[in-house]
XYZ file of N, CA and C in Angstrom:
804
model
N 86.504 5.334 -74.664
C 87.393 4.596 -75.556
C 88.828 4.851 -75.127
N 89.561 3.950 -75.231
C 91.392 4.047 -74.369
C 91.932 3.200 -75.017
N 93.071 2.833 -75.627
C 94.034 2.645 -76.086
C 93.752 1.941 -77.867
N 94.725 1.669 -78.397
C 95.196 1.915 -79.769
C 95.447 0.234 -80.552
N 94.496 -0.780 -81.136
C 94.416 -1.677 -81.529
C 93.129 -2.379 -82.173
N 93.335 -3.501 -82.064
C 92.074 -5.007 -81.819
C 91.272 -3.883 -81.151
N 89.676 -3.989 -81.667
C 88.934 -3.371 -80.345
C 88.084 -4.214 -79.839
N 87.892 -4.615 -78.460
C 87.444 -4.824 -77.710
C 85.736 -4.469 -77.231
N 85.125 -4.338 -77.174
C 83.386 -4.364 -76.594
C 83.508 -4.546 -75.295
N 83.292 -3.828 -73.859
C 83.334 -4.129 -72.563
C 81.837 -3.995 -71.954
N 80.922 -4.756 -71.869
C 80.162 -4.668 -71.425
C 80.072 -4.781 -69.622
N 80.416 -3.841 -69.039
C 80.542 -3.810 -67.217
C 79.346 -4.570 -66.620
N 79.658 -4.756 -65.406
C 78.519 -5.205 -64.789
C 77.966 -4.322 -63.610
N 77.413 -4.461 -62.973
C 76.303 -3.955 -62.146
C 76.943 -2.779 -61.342
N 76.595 -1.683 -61.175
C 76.715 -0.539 -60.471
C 77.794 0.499 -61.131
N 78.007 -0.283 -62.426
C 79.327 0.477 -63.060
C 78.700 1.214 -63.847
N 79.936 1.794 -64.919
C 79.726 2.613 -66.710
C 80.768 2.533 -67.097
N 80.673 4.225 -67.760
C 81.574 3.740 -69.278
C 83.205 4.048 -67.923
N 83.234 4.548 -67.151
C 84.442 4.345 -66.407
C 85.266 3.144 -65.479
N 84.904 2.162 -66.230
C 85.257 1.042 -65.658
C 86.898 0.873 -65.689
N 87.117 -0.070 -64.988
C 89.215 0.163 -64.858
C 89.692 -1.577 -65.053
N 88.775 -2.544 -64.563
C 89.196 -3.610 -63.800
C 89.847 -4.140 -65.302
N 90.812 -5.055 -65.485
C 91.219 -5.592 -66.543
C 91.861 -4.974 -68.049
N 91.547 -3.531 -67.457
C 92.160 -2.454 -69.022
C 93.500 -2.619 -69.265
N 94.370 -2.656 -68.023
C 95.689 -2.268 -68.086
C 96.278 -3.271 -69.095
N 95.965 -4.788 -68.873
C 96.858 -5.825 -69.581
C 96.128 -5.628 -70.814
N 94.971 -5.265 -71.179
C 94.285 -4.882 -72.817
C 95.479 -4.113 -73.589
N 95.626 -3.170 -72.873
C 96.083 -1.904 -73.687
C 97.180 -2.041 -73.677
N 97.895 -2.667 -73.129
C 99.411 -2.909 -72.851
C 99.851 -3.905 -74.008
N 98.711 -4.812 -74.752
C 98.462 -6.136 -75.583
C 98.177 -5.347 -76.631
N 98.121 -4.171 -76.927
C 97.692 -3.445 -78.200
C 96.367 -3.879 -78.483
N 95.444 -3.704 -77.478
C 93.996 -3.816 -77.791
C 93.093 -2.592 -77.178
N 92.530 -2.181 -78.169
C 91.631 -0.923 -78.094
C 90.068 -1.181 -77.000
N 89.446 -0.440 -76.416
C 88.457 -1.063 -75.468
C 87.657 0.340 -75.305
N 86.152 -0.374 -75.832
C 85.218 0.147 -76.166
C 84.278 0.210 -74.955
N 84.202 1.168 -74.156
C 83.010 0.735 -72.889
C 81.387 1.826 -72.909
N 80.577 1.538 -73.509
C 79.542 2.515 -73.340
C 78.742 1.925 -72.083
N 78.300 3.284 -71.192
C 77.259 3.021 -70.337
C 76.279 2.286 -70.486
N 75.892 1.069 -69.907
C 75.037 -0.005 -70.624
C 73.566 0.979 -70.336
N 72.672 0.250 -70.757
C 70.938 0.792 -70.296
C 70.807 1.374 -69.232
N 70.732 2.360 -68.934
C 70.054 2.883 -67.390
C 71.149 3.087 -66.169
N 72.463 3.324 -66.838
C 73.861 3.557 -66.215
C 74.442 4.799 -66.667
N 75.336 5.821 -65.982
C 75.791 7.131 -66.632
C 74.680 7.290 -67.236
N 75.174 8.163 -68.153
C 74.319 8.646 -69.116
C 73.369 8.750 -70.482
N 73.340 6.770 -70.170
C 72.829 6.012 -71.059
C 71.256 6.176 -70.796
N 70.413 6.032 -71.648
C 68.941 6.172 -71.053
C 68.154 4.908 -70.830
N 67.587 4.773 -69.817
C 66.870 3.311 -69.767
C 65.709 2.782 -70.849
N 65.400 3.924 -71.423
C 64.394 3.586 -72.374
C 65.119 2.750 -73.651
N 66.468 2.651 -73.768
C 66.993 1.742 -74.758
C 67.184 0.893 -74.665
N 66.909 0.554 -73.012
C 66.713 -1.274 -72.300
C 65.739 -1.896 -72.401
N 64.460 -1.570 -72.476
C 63.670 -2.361 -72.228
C 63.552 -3.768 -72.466
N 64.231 -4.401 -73.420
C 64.695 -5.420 -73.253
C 66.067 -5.595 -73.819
N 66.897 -6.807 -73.725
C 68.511 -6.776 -73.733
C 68.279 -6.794 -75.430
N 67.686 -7.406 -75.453
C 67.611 -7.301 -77.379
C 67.739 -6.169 -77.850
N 66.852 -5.121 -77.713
C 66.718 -3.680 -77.854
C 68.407 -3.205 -77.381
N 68.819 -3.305 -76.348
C 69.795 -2.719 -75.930
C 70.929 -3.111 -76.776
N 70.815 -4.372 -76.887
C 72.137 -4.692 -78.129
C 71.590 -4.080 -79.722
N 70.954 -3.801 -80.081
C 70.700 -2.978 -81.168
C 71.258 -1.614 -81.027
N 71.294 -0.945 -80.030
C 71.352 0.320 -79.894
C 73.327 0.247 -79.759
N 73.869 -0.991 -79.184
C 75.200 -1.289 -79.124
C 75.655 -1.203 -80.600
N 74.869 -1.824 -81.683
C 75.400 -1.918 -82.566
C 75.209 -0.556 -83.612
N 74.258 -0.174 -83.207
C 74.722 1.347 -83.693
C 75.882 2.592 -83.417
N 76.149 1.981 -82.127
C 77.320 2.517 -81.980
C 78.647 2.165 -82.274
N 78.361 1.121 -82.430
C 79.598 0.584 -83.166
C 79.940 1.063 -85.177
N 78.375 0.841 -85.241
C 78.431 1.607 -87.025
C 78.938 2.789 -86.672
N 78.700 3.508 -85.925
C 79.089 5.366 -85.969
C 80.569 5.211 -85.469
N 81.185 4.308 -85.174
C 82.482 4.374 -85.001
C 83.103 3.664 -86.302
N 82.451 3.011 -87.281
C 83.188 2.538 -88.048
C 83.542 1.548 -87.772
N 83.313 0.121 -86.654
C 83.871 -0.821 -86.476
C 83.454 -1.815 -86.974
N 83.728 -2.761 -87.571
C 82.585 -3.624 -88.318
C 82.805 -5.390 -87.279
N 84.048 -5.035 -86.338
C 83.990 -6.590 -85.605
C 84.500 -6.437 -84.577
N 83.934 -7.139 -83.265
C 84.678 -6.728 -81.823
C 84.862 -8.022 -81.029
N 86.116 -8.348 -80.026
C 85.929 -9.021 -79.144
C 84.919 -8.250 -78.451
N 84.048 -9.400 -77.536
C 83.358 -8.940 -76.362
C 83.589 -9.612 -75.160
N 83.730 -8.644 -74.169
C 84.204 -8.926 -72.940
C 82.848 -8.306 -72.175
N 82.156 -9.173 -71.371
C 81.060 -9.338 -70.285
C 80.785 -9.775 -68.731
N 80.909 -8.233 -68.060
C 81.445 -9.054 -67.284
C 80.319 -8.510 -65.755
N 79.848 -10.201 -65.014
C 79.083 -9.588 -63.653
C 77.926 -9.659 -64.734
N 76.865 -8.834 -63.955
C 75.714 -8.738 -64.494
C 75.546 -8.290 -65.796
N 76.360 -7.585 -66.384
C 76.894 -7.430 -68.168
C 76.732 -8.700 -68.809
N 77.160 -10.060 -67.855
C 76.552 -11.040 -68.643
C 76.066 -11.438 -69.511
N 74.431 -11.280 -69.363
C 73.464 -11.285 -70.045
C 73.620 -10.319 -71.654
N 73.522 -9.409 -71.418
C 73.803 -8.640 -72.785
C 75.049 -9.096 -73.807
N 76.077 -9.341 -73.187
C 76.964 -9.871 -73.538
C 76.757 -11.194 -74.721
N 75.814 -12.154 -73.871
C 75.378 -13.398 -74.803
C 74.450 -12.914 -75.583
N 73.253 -12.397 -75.324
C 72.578 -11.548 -76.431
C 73.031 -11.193 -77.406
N 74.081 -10.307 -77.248
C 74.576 -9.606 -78.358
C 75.592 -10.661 -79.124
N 76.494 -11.629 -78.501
C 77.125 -12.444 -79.635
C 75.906 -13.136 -80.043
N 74.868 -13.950 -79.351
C 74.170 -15.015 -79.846
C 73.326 -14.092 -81.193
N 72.772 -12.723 -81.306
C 72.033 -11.982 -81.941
C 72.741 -11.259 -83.110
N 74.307 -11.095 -83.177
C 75.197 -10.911 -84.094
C 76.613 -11.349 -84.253
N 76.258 -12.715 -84.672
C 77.530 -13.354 -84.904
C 78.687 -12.599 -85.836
N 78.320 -11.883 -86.493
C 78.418 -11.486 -87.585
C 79.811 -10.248 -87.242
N 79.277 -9.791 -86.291
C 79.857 -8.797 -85.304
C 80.939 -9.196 -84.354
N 80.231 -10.378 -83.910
C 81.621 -10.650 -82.662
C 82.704 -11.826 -83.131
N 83.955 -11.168 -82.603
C 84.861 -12.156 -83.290
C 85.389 -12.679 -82.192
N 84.958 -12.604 -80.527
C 85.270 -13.981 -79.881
C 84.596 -13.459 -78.560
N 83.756 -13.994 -77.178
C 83.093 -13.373 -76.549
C 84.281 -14.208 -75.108
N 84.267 -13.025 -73.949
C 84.647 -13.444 -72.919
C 83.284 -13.387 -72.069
N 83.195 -14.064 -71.228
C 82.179 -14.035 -69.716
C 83.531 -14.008 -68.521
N 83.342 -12.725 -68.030
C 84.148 -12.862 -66.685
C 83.217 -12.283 -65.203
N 83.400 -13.493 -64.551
C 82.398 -13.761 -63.446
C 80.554 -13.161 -63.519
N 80.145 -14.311 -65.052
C 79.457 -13.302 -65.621
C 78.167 -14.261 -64.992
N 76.799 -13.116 -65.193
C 75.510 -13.783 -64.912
C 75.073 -14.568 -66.445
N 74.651 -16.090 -66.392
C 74.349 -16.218 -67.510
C 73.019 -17.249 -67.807
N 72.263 -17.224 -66.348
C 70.768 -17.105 -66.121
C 69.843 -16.455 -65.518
N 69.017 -17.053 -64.952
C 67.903 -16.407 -64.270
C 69.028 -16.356 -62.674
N 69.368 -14.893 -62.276
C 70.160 -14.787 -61.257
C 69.568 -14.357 -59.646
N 68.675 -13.089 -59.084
C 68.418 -12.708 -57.953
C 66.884 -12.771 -58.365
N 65.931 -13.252 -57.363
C 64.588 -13.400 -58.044
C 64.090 -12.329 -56.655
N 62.697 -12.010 -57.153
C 62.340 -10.930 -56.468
C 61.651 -11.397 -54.624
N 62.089 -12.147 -55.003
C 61.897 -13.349 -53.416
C 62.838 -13.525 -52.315
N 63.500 -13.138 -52.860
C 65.126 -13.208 -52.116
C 65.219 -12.310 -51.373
N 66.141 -12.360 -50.380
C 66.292 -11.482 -49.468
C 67.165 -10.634 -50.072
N 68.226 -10.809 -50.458
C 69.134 -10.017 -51.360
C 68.283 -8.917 -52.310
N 67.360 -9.647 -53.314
C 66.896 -9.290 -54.483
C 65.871 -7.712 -53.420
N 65.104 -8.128 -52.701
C 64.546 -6.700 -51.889
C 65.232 -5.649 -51.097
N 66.307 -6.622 -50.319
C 67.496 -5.435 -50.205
C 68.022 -4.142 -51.740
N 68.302 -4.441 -52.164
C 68.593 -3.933 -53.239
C 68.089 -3.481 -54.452
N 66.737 -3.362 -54.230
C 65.582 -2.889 -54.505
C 65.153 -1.532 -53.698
N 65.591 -1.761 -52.537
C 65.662 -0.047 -51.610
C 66.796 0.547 -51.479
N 67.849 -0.030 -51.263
C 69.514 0.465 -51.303
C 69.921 1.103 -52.696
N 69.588 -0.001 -54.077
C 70.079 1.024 -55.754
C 68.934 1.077 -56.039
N 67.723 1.463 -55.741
C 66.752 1.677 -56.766
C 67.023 3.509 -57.430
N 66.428 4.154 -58.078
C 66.870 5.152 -59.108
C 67.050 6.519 -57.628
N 65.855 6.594 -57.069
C 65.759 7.698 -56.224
C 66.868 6.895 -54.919
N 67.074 6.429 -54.468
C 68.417 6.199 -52.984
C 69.574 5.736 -53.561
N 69.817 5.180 -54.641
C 71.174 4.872 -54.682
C 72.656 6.012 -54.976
N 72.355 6.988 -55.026
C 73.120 8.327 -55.099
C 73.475 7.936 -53.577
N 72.719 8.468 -52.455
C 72.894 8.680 -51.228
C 73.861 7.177 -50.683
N 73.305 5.945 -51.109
C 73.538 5.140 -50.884
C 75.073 4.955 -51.343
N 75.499 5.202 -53.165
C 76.777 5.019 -53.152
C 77.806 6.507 -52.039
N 76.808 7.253 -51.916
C 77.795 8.702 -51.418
C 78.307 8.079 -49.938
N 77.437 7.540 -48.926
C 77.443 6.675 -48.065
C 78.790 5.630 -48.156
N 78.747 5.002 -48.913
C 79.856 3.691 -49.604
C 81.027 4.825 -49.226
N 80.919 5.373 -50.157
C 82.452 6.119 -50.898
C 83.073 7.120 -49.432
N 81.928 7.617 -48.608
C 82.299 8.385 -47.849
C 82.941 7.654 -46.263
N 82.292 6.502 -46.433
C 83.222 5.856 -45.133
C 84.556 5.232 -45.931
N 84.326 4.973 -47.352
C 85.629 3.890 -47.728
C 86.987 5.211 -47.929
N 86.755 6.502 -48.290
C 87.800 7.358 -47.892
C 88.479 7.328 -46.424
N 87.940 7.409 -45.475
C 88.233 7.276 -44.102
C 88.354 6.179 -43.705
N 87.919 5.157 -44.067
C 88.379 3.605 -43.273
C 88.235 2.967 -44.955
N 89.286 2.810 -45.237
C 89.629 2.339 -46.927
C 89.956 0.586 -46.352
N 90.353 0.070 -44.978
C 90.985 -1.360 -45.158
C 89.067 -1.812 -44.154
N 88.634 -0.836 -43.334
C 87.299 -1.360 -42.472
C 86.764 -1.728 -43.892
N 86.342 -1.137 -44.397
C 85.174 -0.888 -46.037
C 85.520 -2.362 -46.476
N 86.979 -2.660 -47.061
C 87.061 -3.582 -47.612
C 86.805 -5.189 -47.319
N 87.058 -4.936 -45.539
C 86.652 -6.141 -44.871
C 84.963 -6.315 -44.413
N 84.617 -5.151 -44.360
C 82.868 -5.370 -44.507
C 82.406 -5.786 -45.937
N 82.857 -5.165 -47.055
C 82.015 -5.617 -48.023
C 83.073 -7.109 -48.502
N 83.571 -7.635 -48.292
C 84.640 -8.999 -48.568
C 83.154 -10.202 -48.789
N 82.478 -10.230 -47.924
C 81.985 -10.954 -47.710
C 80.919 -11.284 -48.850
N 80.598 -9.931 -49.449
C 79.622 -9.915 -50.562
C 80.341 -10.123 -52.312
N 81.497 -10.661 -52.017
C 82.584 -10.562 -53.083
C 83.057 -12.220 -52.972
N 83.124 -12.671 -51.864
C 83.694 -13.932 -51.709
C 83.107 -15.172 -50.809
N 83.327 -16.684 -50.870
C 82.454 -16.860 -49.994
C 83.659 -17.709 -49.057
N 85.242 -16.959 -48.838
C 85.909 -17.384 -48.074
C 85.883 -16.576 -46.919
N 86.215 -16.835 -45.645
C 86.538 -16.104 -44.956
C 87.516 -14.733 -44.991
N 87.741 -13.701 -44.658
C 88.626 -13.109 -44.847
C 89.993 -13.777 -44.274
N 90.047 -14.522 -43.303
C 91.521 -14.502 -42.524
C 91.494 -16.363 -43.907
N 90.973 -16.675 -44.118
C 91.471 -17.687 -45.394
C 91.729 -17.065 -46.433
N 91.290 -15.791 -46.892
C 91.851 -15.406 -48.056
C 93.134 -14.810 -47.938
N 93.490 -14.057 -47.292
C 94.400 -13.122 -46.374
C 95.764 -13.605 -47.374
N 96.408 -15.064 -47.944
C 97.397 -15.021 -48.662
C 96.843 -15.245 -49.898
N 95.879 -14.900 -50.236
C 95.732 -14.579 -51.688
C 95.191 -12.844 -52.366
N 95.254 -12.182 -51.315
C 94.522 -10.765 -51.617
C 96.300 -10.115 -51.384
N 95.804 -9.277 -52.305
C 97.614 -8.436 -52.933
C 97.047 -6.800 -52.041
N 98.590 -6.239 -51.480
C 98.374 -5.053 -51.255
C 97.549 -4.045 -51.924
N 97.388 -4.271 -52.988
C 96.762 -3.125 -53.805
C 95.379 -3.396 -54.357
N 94.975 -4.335 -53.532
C 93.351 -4.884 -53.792
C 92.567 -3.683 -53.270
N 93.271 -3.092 -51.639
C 92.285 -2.258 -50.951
C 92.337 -1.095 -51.800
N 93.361 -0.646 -52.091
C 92.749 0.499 -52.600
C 92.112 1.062 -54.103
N 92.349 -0.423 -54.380
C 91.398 -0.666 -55.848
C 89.823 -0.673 -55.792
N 89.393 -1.730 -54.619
C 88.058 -1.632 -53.889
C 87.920 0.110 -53.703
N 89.013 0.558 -53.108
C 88.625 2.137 -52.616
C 87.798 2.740 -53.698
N 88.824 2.919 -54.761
C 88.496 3.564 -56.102
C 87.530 3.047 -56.861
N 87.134 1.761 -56.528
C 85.731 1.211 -57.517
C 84.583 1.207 -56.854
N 85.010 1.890 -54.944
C 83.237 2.779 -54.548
C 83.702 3.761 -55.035
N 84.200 4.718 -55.002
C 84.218 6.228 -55.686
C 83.341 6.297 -57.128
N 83.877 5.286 -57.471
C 82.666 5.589 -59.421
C 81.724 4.504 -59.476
N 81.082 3.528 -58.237
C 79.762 2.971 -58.601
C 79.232 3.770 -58.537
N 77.797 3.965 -59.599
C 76.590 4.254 -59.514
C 75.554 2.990 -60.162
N 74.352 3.109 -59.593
C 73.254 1.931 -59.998
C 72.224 3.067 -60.898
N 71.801 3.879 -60.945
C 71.043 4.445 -61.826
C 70.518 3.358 -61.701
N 69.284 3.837 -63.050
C 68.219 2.510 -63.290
C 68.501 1.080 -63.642
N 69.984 1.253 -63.600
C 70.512 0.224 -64.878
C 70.537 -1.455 -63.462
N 71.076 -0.872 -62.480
C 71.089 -2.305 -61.170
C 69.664 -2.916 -61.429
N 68.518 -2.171 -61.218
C 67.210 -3.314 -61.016
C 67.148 -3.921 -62.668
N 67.333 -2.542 -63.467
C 66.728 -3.327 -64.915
C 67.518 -4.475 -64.818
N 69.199 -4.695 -64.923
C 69.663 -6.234 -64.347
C 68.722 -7.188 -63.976
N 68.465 -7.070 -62.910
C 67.710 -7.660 -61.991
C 66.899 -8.850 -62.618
N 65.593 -7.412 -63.408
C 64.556 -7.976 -63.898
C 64.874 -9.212 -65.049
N 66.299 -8.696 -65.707
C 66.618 -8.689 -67.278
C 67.111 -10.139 -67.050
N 67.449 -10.684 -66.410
C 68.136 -11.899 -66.349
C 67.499 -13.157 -66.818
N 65.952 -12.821 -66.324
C 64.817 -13.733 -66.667
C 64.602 -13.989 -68.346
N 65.096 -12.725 -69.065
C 65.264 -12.958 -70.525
C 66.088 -14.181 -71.213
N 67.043 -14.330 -70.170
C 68.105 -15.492 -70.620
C 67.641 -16.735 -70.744
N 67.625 -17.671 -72.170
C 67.832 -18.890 -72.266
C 68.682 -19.978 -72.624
N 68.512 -20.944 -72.462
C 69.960 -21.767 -73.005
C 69.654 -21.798 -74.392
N 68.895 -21.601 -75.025
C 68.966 -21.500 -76.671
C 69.714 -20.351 -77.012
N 69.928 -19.151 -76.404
C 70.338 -18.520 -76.380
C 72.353 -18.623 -76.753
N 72.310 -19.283 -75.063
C 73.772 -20.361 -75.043
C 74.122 -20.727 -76.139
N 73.391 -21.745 -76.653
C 73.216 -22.649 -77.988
C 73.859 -22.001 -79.027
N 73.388 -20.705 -79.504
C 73.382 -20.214 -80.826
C 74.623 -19.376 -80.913
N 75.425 -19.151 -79.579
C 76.687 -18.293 -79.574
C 77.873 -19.450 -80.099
N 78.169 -19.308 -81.660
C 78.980 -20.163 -82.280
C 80.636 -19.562 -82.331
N 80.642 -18.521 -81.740
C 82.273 -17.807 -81.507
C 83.372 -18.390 -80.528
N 84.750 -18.440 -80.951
C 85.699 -18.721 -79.754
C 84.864 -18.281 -78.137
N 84.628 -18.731 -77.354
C 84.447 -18.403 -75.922
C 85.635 -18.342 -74.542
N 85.743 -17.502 -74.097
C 86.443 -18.104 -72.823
C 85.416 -17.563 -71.610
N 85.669 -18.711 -70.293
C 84.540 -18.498 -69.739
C 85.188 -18.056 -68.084
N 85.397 -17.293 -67.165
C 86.317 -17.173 -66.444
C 85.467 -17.132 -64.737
N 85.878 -17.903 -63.942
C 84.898 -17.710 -63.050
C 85.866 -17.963 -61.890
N 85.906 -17.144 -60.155
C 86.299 -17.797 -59.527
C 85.414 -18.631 -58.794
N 86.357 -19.846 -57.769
C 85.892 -21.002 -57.195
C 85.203 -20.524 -56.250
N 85.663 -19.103 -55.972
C 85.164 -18.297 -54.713
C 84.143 -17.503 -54.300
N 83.597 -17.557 -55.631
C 82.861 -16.257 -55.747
C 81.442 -16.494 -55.430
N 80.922 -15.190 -54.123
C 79.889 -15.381 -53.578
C 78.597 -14.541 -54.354
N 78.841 -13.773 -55.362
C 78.424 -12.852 -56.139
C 77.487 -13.862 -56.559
N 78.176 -14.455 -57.936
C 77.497 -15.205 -58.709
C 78.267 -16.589 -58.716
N 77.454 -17.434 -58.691
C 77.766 -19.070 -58.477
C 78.324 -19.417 -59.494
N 79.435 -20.659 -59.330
C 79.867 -20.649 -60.753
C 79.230 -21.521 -61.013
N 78.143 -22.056 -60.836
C 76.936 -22.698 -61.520
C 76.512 -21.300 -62.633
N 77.158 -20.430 -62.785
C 76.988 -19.626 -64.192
C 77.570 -19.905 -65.207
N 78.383 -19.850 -64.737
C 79.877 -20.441 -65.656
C 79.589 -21.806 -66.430
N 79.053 -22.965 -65.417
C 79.156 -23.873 -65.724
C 78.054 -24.255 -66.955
N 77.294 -23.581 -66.748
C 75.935 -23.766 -67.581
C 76.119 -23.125 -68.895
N 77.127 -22.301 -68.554
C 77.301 -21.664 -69.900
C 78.547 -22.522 -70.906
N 79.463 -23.084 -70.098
C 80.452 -23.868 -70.839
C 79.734 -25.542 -71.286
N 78.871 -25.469 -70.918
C 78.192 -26.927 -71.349
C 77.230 -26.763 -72.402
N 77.047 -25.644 -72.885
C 75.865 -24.575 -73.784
C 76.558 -23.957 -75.061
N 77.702 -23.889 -74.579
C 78.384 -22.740 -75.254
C 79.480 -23.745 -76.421
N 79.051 -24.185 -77.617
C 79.901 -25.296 -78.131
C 81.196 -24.701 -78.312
N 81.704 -23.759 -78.533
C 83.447 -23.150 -78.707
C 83.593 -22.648 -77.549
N 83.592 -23.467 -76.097
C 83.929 -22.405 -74.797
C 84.683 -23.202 -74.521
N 85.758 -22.555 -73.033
C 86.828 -22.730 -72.829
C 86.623 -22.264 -71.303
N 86.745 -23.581 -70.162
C 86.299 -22.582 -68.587
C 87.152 -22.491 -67.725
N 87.857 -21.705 -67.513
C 88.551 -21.610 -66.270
C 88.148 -21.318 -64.682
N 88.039 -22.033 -64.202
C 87.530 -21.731 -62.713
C 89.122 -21.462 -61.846
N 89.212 -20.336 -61.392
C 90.377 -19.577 -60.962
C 90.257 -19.681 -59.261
N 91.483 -19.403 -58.741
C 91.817 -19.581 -57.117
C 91.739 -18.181 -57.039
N 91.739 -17.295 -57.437
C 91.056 -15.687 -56.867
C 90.292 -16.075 -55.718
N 90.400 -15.126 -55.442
C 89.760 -14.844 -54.215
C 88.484 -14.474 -53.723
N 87.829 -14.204 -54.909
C 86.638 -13.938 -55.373
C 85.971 -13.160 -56.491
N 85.106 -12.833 -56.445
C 84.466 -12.132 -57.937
C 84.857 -10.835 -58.569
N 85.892 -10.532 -57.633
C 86.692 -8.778 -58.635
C 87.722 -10.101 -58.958
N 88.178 -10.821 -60.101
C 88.985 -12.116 -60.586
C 90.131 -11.013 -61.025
N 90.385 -9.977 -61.199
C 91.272 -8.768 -61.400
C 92.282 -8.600 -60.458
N 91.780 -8.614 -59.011
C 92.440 -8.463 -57.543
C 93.154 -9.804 -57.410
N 93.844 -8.887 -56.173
C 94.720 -10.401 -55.494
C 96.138 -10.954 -56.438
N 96.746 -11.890 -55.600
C 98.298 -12.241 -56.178
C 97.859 -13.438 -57.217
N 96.566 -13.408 -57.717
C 96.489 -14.232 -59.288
C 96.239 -14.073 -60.099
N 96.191 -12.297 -60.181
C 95.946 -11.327 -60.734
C 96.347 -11.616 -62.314
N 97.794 -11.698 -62.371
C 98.368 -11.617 -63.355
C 98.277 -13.105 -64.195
N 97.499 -13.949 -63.549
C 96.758 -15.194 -64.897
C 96.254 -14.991 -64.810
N 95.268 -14.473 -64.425
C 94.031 -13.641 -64.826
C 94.146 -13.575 -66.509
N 94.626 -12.446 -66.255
C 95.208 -11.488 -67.167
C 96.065 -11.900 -68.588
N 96.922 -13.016 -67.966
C 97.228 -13.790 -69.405
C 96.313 -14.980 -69.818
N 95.751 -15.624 -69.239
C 94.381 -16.493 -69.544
C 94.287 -15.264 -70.792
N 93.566 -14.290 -70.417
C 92.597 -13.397 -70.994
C 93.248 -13.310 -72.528
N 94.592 -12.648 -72.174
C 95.330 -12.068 -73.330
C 95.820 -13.553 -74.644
N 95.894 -14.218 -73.968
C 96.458 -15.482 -74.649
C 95.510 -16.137 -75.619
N 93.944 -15.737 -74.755
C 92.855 -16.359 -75.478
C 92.916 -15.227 -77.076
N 93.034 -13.831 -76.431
C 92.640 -12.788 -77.880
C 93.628 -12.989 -78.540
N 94.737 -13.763 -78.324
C 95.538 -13.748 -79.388
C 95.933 -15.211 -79.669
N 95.209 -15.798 -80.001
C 95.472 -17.681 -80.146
C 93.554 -17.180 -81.152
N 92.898 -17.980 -80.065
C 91.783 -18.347 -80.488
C 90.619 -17.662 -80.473
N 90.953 -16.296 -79.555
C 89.949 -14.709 -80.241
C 90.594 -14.363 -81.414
């Protein structure tokens, strides 16, 4: 929990926890408070409270009773997605306006994919320690190599086309966000969990929405986005010139950021 207002719900996405950074600064700076618990099977959250996203947003909302909060923006973001709509579509009652930023908001990596089996041996529970120690231990020593190898899994521009839209301080933001991935159980349960998602689901989330996606992004298609702003009757979509799916990075950083803030204070 970090700063002093409005509170906020941050549901992270894939390989993260409760130490997430991307988007805090302009929160807290806006006098908005931001709530991040380790989702299912991340830090020191236990996977047995995932078994399905339903379950997991129950266990969200108990934590929110033990804090005393009775209403939250929610911000969802990446493979957080999913829980994200769960939890507004499952307690309206609770959320007083939901963001999706570069969020999953269907059936996303199927177990067919080349991707989806990669990453099934790279974060599964027993290699992904070694695997992020690996990450973190070349991105200390080659902090700008790291960033141009993994670019590609972030964006689907070239690097030398993005090159005037990525800000000095992207690399060493990438630096610092291998230092604290971990996948614990929580990357595959993702995985599996996505298949839970329906557009009735979409349907029933009756809260302010904003829906934030870049044009670029090789992560997740903004065929996420889109499905969700055509679903979502109070949404609002911005498809952004970022540079790709960290929509935080880069010199468009800062609409990013007021998109965001403008929405919690207008129509969140």
């Amino acid at each position: 929990m970090v700063g002093i207002g409005e509170p906020v719900l941050v549901f992270h996405g894939g390989h993260s926890n409760c130490h997430e950074e991307f988007g805090y600064e302009a929160l807290i700076e806006n006098g908005f408070s931001i709530i991040t618990p380790s989702r299912a099977g991340y830090g020191k959250t236990s996977k047995e409270i995932g078994e399905t996203l339903s379950m997991a947003c129950d266990y969200y909302v108990k934590l929110l009773q033990h804090l005393n909060i009775e209403k939250v923006h929610v911000v969802a973001i990446s493979a957080g997605g999913p829980t994200g709509i769960i939890f507004a579509s499952k307690f309206p009652h609770l959320t007083r306006s939901l963001i999706l930023q570069s969020a999953v908001t269907k059936e996303w990596l199927m177990p067919k994919d080349h991707t989806y089996k990669l990453a099934s041996i790279l974060f599964n529970a027993s290699t992904e320690k070694y695997t992020w120690a690996m990450i973190a231990g070349i991105t200390n020593v080659f902090p700008r190599f790291m960033f141009k190898q993994m670019f590609s899994s972030f964006s689907t521009l070239k690097y030398k086309q993005a090159k005037d839209k990525i800000n000095n301080n992207d690399i060493p933001s990438v630096a610092q966000m291998n230092r604290r991935q971990r996948s614990g159980h929580g990357f595959l349960m993702d995985l599996s969990q996505t298949k839970e998602l329906t557009v009735k689901d979409l349907k029933s989330i009756n809260c302010p929405t904003l829906i934030m996606h870049s044009n670029f992004d090789s992560a997740v298609s903004t065929e996420h986005a889109k499905l969700a702003h055509a679903n979502i009757r109070h949404s609002k979509l911005y498809l952004l010139d970022t540079w790709g799916h960290l929509i935080w990075l880069g010199n468009l950083s800062r609409h990013t950021n007021a998109i965001v803030i403008k929405f919690l204070k207008s129509d969140g």
